[in-house]
CSV table of C-alpha atoms in Angstrom, one decimal:
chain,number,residue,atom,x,y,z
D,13,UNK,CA,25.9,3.5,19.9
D,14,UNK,CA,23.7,5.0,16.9
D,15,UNK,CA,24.7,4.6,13.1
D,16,UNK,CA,25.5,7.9,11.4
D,17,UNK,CA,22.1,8.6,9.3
D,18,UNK,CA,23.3,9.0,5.6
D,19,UNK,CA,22.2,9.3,2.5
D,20,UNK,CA,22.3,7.6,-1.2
D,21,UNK,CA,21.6,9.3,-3.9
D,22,UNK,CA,21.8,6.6,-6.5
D,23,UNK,CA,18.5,6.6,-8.6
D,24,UNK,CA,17.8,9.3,-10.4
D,25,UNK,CA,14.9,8.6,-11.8
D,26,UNK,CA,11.6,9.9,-11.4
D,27,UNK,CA,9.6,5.8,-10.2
D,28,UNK,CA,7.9,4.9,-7.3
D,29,UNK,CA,9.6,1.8,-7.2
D,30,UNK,CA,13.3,2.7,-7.6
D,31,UNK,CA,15.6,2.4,-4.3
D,32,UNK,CA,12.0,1.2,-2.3
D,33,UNK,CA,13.6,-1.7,-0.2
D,34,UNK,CA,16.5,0.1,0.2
D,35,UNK,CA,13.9,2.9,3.2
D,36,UNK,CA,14.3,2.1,6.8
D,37,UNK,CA,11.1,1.2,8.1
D,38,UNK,CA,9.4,3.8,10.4
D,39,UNK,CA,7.4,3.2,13.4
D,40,UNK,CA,3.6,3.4,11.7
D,41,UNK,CA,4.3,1.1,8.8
D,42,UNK,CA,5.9,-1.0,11.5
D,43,UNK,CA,2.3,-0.8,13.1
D,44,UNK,CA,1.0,-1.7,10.1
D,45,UNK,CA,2.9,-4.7,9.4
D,46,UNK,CA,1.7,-5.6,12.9
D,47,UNK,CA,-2.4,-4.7,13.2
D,48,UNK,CA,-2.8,-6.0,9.8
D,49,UNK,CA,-1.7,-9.6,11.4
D,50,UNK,CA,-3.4,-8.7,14.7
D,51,UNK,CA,-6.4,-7.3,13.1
D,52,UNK,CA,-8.3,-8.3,17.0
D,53,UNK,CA,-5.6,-5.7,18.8
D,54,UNK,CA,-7.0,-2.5,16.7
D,55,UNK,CA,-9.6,-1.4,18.8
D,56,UNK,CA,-7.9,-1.1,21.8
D,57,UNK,CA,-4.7,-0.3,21.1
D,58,UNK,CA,-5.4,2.1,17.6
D,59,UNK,CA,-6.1,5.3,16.8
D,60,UNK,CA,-6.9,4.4,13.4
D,61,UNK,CA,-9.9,2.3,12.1
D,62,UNK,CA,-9.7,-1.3,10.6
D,63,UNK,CA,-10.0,-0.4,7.4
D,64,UNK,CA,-6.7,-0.4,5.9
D,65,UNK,CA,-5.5,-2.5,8.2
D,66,UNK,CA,-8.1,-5.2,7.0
D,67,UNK,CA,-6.8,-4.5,3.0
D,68,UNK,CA,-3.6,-5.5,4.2
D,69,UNK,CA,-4.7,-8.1,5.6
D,70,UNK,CA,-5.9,-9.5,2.2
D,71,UNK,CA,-2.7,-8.6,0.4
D,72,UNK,CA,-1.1,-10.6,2.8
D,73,UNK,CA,-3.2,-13.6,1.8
D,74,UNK,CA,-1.8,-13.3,-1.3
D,75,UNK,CA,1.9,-11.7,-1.4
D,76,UNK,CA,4.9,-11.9,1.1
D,77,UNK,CA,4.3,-10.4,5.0
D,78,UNK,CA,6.6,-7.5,4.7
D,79,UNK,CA,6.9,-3.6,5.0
D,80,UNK,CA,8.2,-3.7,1.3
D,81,UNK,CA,5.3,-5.9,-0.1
D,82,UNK,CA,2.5,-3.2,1.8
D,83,UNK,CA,4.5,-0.5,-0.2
D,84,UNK,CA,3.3,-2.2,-3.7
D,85,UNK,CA,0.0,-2.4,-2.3
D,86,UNK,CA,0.0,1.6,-2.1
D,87,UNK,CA,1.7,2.1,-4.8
D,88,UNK,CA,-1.1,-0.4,-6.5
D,89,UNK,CA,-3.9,1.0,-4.9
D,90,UNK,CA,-3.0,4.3,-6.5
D,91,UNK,CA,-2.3,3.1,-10.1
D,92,UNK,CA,-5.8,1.3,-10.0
D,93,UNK,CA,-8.0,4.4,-8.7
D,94,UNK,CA,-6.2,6.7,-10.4
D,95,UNK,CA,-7.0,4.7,-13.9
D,96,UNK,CA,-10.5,4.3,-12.4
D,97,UNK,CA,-11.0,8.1,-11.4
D,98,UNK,CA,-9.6,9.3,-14.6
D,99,UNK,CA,-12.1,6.8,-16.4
D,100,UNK,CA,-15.2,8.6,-15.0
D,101,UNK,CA,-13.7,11.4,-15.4
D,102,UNK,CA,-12.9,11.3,-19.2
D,103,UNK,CA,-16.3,10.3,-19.9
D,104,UNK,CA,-17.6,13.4,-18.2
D,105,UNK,CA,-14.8,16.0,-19.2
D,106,UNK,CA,-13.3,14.3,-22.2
D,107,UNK,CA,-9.9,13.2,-23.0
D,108,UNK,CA,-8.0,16.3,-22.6
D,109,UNK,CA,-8.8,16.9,-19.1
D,110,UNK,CA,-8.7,13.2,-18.1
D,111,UNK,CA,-4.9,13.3,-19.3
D,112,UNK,CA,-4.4,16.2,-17.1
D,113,UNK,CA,-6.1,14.9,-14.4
D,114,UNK,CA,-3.8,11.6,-14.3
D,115,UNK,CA,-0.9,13.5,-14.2
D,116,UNK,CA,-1.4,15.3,-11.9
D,117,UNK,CA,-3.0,12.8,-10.1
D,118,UNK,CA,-0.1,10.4,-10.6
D,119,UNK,CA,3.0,12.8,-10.8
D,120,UNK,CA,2.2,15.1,-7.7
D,121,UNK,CA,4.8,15.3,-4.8
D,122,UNK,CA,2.7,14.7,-2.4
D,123,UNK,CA,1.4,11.7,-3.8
D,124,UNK,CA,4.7,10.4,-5.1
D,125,UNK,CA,5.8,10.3,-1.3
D,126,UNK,CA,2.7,8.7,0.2
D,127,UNK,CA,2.4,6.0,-2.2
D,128,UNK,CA,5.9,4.9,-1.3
D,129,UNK,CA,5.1,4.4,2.8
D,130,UNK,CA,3.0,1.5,3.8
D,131,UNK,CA,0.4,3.7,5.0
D,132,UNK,CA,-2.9,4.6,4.4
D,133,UNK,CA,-2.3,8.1,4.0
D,134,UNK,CA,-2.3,7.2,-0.3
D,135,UNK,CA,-5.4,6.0,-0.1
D,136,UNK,CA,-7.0,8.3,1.8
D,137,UNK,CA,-5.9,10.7,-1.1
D,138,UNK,CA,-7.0,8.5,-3.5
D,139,UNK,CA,-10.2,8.5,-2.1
D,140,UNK,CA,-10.7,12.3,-2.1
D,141,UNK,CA,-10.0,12.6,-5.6
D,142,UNK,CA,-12.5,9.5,-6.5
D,143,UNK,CA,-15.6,11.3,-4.2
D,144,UNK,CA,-14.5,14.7,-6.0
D,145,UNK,CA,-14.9,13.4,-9.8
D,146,UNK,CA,-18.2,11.1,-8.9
D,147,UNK,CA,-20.0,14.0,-6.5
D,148,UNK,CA,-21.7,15.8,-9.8
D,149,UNK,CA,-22.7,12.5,-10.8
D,150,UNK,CA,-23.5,10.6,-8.0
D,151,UNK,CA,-27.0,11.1,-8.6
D,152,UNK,CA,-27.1,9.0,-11.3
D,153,UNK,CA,-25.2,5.6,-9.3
D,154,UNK,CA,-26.5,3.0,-7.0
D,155,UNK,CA,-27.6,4.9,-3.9
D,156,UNK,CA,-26.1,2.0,-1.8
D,157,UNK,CA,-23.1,1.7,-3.8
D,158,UNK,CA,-22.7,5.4,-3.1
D,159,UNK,CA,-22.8,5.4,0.3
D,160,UNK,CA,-20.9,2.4,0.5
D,161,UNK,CA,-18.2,4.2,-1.0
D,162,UNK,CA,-18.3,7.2,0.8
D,163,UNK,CA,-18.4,5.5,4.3
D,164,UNK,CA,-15.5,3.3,3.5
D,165,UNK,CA,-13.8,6.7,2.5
D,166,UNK,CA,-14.1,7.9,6.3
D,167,UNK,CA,-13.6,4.6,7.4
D,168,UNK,CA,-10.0,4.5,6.0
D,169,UNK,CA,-9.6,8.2,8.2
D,170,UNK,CA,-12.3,9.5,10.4
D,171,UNK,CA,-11.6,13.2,9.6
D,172,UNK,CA,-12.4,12.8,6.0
D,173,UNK,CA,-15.9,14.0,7.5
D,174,UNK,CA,-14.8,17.3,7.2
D,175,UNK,CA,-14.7,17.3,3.4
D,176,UNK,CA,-18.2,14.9,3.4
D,177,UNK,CA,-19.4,17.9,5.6
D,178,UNK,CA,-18.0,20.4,3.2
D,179,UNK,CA,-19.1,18.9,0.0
D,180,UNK,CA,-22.9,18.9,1.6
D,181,UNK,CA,-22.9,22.0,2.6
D,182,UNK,CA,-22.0,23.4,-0.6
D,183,UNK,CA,-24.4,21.4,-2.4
D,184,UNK,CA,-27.2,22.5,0.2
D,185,UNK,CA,-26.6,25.9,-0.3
D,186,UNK,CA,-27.2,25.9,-3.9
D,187,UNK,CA,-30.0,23.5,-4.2
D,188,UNK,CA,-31.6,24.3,-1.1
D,189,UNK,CA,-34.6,21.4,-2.1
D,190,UNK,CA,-32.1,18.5,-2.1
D,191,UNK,CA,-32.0,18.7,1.9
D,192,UNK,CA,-32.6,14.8,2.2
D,193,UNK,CA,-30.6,14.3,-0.5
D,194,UNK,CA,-27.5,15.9,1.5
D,195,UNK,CA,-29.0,13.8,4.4
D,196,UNK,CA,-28.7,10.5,2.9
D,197,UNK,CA,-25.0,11.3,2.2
D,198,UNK,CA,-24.3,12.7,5.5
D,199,UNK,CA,-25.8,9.6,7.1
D,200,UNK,CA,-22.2,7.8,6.1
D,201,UNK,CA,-20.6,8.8,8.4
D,202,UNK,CA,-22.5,7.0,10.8
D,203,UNK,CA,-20.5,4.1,10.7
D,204,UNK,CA,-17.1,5.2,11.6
D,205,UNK,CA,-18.7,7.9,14.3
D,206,UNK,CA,-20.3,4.6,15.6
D,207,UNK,CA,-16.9,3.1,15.7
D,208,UNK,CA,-15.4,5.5,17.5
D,209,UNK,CA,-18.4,5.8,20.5
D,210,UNK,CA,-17.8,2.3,21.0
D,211,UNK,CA,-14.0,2.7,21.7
D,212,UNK,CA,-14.7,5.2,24.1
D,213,UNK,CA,-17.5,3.4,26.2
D,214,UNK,CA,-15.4,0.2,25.6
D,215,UNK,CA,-12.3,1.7,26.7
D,216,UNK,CA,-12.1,5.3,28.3
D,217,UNK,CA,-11.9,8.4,27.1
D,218,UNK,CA,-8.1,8.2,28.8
D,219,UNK,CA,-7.2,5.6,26.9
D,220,UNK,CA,-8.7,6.6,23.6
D,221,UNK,CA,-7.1,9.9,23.8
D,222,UNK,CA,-3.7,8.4,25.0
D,223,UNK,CA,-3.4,8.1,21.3
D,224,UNK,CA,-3.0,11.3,20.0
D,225,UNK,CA,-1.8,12.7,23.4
D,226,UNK,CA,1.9,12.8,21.8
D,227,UNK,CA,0.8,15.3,19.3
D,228,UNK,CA,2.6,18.9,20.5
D,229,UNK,CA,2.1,20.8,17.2
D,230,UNK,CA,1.4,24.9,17.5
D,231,UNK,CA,-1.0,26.6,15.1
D,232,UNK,CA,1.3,28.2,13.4
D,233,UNK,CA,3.5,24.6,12.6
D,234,UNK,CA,0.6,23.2,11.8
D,235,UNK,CA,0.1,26.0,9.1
D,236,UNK,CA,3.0,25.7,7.7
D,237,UNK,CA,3.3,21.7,7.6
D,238,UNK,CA,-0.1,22.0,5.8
D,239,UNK,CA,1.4,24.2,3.4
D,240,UNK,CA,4.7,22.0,3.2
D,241,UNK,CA,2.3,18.7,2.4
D,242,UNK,CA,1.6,20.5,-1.1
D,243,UNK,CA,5.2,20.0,-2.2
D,244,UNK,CA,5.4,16.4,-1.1
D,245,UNK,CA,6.7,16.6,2.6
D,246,UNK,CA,6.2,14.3,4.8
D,247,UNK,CA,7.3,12.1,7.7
D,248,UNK,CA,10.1,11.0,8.4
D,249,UNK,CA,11.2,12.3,5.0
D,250,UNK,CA,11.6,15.6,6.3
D,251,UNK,CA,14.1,14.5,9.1
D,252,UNK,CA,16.6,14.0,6.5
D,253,UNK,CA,15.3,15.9,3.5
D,254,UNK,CA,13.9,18.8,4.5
D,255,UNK,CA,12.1,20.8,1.5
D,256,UNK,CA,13.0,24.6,1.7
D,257,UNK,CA,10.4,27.1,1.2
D,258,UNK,CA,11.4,28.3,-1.8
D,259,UNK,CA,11.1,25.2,-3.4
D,260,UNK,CA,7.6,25.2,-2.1
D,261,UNK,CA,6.9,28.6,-3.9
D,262,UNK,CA,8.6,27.7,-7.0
D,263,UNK,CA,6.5,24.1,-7.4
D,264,UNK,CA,3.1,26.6,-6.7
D,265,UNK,CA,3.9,29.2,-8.8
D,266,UNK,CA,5.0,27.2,-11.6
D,267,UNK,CA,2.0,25.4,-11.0
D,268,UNK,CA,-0.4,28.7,-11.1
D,269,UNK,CA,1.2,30.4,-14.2
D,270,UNK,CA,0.2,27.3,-16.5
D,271,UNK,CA,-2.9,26.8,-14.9
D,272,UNK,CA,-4.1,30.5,-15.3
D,273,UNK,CA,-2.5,31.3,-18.1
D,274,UNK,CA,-5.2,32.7,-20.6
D,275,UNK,CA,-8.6,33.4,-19.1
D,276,UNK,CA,-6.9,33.7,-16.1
D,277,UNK,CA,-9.9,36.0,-14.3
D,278,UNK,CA,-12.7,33.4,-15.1
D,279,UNK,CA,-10.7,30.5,-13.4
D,280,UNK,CA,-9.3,32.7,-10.5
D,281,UNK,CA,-13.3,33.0,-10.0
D,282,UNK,CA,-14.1,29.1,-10.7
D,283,UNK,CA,-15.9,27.9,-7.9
D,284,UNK,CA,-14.2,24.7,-7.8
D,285,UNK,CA,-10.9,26.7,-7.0
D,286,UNK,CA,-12.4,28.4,-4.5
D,287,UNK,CA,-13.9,25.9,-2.7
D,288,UNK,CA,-10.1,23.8,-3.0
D,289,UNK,CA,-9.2,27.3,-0.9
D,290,UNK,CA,-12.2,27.6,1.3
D,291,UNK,CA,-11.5,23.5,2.3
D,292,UNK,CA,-8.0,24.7,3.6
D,293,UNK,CA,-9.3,27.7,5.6
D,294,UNK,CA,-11.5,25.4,7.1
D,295,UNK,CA,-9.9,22.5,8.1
D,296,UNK,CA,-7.6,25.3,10.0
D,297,UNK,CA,-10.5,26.3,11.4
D,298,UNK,CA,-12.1,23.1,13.1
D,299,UNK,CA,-8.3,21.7,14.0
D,300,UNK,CA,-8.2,25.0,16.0
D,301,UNK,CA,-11.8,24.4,17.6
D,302,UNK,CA,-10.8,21.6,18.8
D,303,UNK,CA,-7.5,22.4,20.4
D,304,UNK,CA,-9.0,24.7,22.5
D,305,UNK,CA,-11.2,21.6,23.5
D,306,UNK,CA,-8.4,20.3,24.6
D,307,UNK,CA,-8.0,17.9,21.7
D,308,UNK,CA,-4.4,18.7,19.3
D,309,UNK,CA,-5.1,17.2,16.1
D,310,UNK,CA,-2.4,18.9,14.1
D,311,UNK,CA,-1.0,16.4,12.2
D,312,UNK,CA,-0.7,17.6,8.5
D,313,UNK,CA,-0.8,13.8,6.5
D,314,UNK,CA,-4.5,13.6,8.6
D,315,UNK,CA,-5.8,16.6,6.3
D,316,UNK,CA,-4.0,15.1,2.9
D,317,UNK,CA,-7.4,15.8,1.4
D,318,UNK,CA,-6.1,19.3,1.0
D,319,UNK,CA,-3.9,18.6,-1.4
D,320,UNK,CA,-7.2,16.8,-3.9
D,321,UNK,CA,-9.3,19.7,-3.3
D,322,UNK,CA,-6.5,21.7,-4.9
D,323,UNK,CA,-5.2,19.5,-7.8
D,324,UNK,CA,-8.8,18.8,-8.6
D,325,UNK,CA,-10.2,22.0,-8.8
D,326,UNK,CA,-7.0,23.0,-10.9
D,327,UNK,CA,-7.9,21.0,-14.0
D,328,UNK,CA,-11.9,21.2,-13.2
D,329,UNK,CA,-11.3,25.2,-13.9
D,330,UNK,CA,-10.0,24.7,-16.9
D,331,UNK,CA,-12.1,25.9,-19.6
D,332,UNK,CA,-11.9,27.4,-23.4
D,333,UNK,CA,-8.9,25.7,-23.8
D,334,UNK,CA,-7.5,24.7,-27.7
D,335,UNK,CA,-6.6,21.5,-28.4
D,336,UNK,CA,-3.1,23.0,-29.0
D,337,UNK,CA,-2.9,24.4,-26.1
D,338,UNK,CA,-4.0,21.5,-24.1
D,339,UNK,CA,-1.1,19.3,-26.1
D,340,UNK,CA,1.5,22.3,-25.1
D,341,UNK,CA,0.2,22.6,-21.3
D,342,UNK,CA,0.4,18.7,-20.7
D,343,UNK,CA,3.5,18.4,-22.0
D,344,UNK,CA,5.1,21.5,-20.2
D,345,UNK,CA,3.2,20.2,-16.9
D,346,UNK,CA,4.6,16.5,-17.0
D,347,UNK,CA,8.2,18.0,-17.9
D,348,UNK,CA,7.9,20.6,-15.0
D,349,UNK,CA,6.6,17.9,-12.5
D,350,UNK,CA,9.1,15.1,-13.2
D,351,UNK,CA,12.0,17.5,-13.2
D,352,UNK,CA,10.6,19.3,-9.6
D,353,UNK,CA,10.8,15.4,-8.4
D,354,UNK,CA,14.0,14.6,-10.1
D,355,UNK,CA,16.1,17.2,-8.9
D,356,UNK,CA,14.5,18.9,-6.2
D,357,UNK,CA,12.8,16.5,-4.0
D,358,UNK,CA,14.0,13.3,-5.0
D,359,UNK,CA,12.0,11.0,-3.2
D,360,UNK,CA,14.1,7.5,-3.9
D,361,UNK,CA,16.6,9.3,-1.6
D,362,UNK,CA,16.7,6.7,1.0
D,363,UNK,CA,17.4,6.6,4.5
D,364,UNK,CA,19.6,4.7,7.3
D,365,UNK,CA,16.9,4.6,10.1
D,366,UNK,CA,15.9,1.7,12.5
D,367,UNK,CA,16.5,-0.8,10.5
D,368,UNK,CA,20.2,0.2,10.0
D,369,UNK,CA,20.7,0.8,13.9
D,370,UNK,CA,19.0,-2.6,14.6
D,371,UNK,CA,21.2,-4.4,11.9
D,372,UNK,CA,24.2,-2.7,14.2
D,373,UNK,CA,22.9,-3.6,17.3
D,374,UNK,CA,22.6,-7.3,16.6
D,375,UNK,CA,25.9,-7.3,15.0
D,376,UNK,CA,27.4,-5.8,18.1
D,377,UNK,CA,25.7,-8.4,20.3
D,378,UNK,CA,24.8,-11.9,18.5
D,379,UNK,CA,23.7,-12.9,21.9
D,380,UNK,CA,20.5,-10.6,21.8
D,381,UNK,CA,17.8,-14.0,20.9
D,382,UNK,CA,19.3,-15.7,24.2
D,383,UNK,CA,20.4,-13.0,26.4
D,384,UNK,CA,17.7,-12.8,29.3
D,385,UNK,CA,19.2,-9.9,30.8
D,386,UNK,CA,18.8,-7.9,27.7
D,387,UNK,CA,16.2,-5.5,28.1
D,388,UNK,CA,15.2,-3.7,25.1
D,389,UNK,CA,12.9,-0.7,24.4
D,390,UNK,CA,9.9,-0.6,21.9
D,391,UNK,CA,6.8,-0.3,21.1
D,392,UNK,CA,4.9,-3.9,20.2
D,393,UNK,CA,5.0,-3.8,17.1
D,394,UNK,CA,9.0,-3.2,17.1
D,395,UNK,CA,9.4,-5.4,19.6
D,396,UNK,CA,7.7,-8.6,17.5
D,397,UNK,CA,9.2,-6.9,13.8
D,398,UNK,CA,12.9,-7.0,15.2
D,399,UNK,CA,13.1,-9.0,17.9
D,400,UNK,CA,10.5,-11.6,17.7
D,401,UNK,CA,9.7,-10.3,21.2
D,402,UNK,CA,6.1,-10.0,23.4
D,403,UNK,CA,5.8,-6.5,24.3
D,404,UNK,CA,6.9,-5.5,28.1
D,405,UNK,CA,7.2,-2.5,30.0
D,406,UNK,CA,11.3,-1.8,29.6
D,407,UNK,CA,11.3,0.7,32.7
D,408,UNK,CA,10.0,-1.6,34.8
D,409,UNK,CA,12.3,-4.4,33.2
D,410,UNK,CA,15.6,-2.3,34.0
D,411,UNK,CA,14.6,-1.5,37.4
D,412,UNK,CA,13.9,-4.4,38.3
D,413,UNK,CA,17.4,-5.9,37.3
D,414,UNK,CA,18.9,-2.8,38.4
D,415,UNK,CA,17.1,-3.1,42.1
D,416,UNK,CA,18.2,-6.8,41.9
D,417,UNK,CA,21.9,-5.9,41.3
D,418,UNK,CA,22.0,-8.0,38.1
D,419,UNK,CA,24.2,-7.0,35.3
D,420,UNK,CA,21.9,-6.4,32.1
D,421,UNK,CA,22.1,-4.8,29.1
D,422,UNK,CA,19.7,-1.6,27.6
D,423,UNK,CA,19.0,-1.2,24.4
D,424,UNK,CA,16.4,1.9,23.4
D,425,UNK,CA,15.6,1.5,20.0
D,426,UNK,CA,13.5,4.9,19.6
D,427,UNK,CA,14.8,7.0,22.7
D,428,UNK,CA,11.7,7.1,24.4
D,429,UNK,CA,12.7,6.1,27.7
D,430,UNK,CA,15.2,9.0,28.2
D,431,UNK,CA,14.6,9.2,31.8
D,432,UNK,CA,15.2,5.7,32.7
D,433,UNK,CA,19.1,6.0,30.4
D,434,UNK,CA,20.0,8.6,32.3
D,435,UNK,CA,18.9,7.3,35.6
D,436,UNK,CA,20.9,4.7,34.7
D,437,UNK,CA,23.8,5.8,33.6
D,438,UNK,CA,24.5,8.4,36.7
D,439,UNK,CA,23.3,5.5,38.9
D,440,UNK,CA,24.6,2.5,37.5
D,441,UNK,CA,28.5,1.1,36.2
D,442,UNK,CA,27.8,1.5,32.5
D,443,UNK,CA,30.3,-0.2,30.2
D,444,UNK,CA,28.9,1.6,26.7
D,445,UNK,CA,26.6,4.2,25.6
């Protein structure tokens, strides 16, 4: 039997830290408690690269192995690249916009909700906003350094090409003589493409493909989910707090009217704002390439880079601006955003969710760590987090007991195996469901 899912709302607040321990851990940052303590089981078994998996692996050379402990680390890794991007920033733009920039930066739904999941989704947005604020400059850094930076940026998700690929086009269209300029940065994203040939002749286009092979997502979802990501939805939030559209259109709108307010034609026109809009239309575009290759790659958090493009070219058009009027609009902007987290989307809302129907299911049976007839349903990662378990096929476990006429006991911690319960149980003398 399952736990009802409930709710808490206890911590009204607006902190990336309050009511954090109290969030069921989810499948992927189960996987990432996992790979980054298996860091040898990536390749074959990941759809994801090393690279985050590896920073956890340092973190964990340092502070406690848990799902909690990886949360600090993105909530940390935010706080320092935040204060780093807003450093170049200011120095370029001035204080003013730099202020703006952090708040935004720091105080947007989207990355309020990322930061809190031990994921590397908060980097990867992190990342965007870094590569945006250095790009005009990066003339003027370490070539090497640059291109370190911007490989480890598609290292940490390979379809951050698509904005590498975007940001050189642009640039080659207006300075048509910089072509091996655009070259040189293009050339980093050798290393994860490289990465990625080598899992296929390695292991098989079958199996590399097994990994996304779940995704079911229509063009029109995927639309709106990319949409949704602007106001801070994600997974598995969404399963117990789903954010209405209207909210959606009140956080934008709000968001529009103090960004365009005065000189509202000239930064309507900004090219940075249109290229935040052009990004969208064409990551739409080349998601929906590929599926009719065959490949379904519409997973919103993949294309979080979106959501920089947008904040990014927000303050970036801001131009002519009093100092009076920057004062007003900061203050107005980190009022509107706290409140919109505060009482709208309330992210500390918190979750009963594996964890709680694991905690149930070993209370029910204390016998689970000797039981030999248990059989119990997971991926690996669930099956070492909870159980302390090696991974086996639970299909073939239950048959093979159920063949055998031996009295066992199922346990199917993410319904996946469907099939075999109800086999089972039209089959079989079941006691409890």
């Amino acid at each position: 039997s399952f736990p009802t899912r409930r709710s808490s709302d206890l911590f009204p607040s607006h902190d990336r830290t309050l009511g954090l321990e109290n969030i069921s851990a989810w499948g992927d940052e189960v996987a990432s408690w996992y790979y980054s303590q298996h860091l040898g089981m990536i390749m074959p078994n990941e759809s994801h690269t090393p690279a985050y998996y590896f920073l956890c692996w340092i973190w964990y050379a340092i502070f406690p192995k848990t799902i909690l402990s990886l949360r600090y680390l993105s909530i940390s890794l935010t706080l320092g690249l935040a204060l780093l991007g807003s450093f170049f920033y200011f120095k370029r733009q001035g204080l003013k916009k730099a202020s703006y920039l952090f708040t935004l930066w720091w105080l947007w739904p989207t990355s309020l909700i990322f930061d809190r999941q031990a994921r590397h989704y908060g980097l990867y947005f992190d990342l965007t906003f870094l590569v945006l604020i250095l790009w005009p400059e990066r003339r003027s850094l370490n070539k090497y350094v640059w291109w370190i930076l911007l490989a480890f940026y598609q290292f940490i998700h390979p379809l951050a090409v698509i904005p590498i690929l975007f940001l050189c086009g642009i640039d080659q269209l207006n300075k048509r003589d910089h072509f091996k300029l655009c070259l040189f940065d293009l050339s980093s994203s050798l290393p994860v493409m490289i990465y990625y040939l080598v899992r296929f002749s390695l292991y098989g286009q079958e199996r590399v493909m097994s990994n996304i092979a779940w995704i079911s997502t229509t063009p029109l979802t995927f639309i709106r989910d990319i949409l949704m990501l602007f106001a801070g939805d994600s997974f598995p939030l969404n399963q117990f707090y789903f954010i209405p559209w209207p909210v959606f259109f009140f956080l934008m709108a709000g968001i529009f009217i103090l960004f365009l307010v005065r000189n509202t034609r000239a930064k309507l026109t900004n090219t940075t704002l249109i290229h935040a809009v052009v990004v969208v239309l064409l990551t739409v575009g080349i998601v929906e390439l590929a599926a009719l290759g065959g490949t379904n790659l519409r997973i919103s958090r993949y294309y979080i880079y979106a959501v920089a493009f947008f904040l990014f070219a927000l303050v970036d058009s801001q131009t002519k601006e009093s100092e009076r009027q920057f004062d007003v609009k900061f203050f107005i902007l980190f009022f509107f955003l706290t409140s919109y987290s505060t009482f709208l989307q309330k992210p500390w809302n918190f979750y009963q969710w594996d964890d709680q129907i694991v905690q149930e299911f070993k209370r029910d049976h204390p016998e689970y760590k000797t039981d030999k007839n248990l059989v119990i349903c997971g991926n690996r990662f669930q099956l070492l987090y909870y159980f302390d378990r090696d991974y086996a096929g639970c299909s073939e476990e239950a048959f093979k007991r159920y063949y055998e006429a031996v009295d066992f006991s199922f346990f199917d911690l993410n319904g996946n195996d469907k099939l075999t319960l109800a086999y089972l149980m039209q089959n079989g003398k079941v006691s409890q469901v």
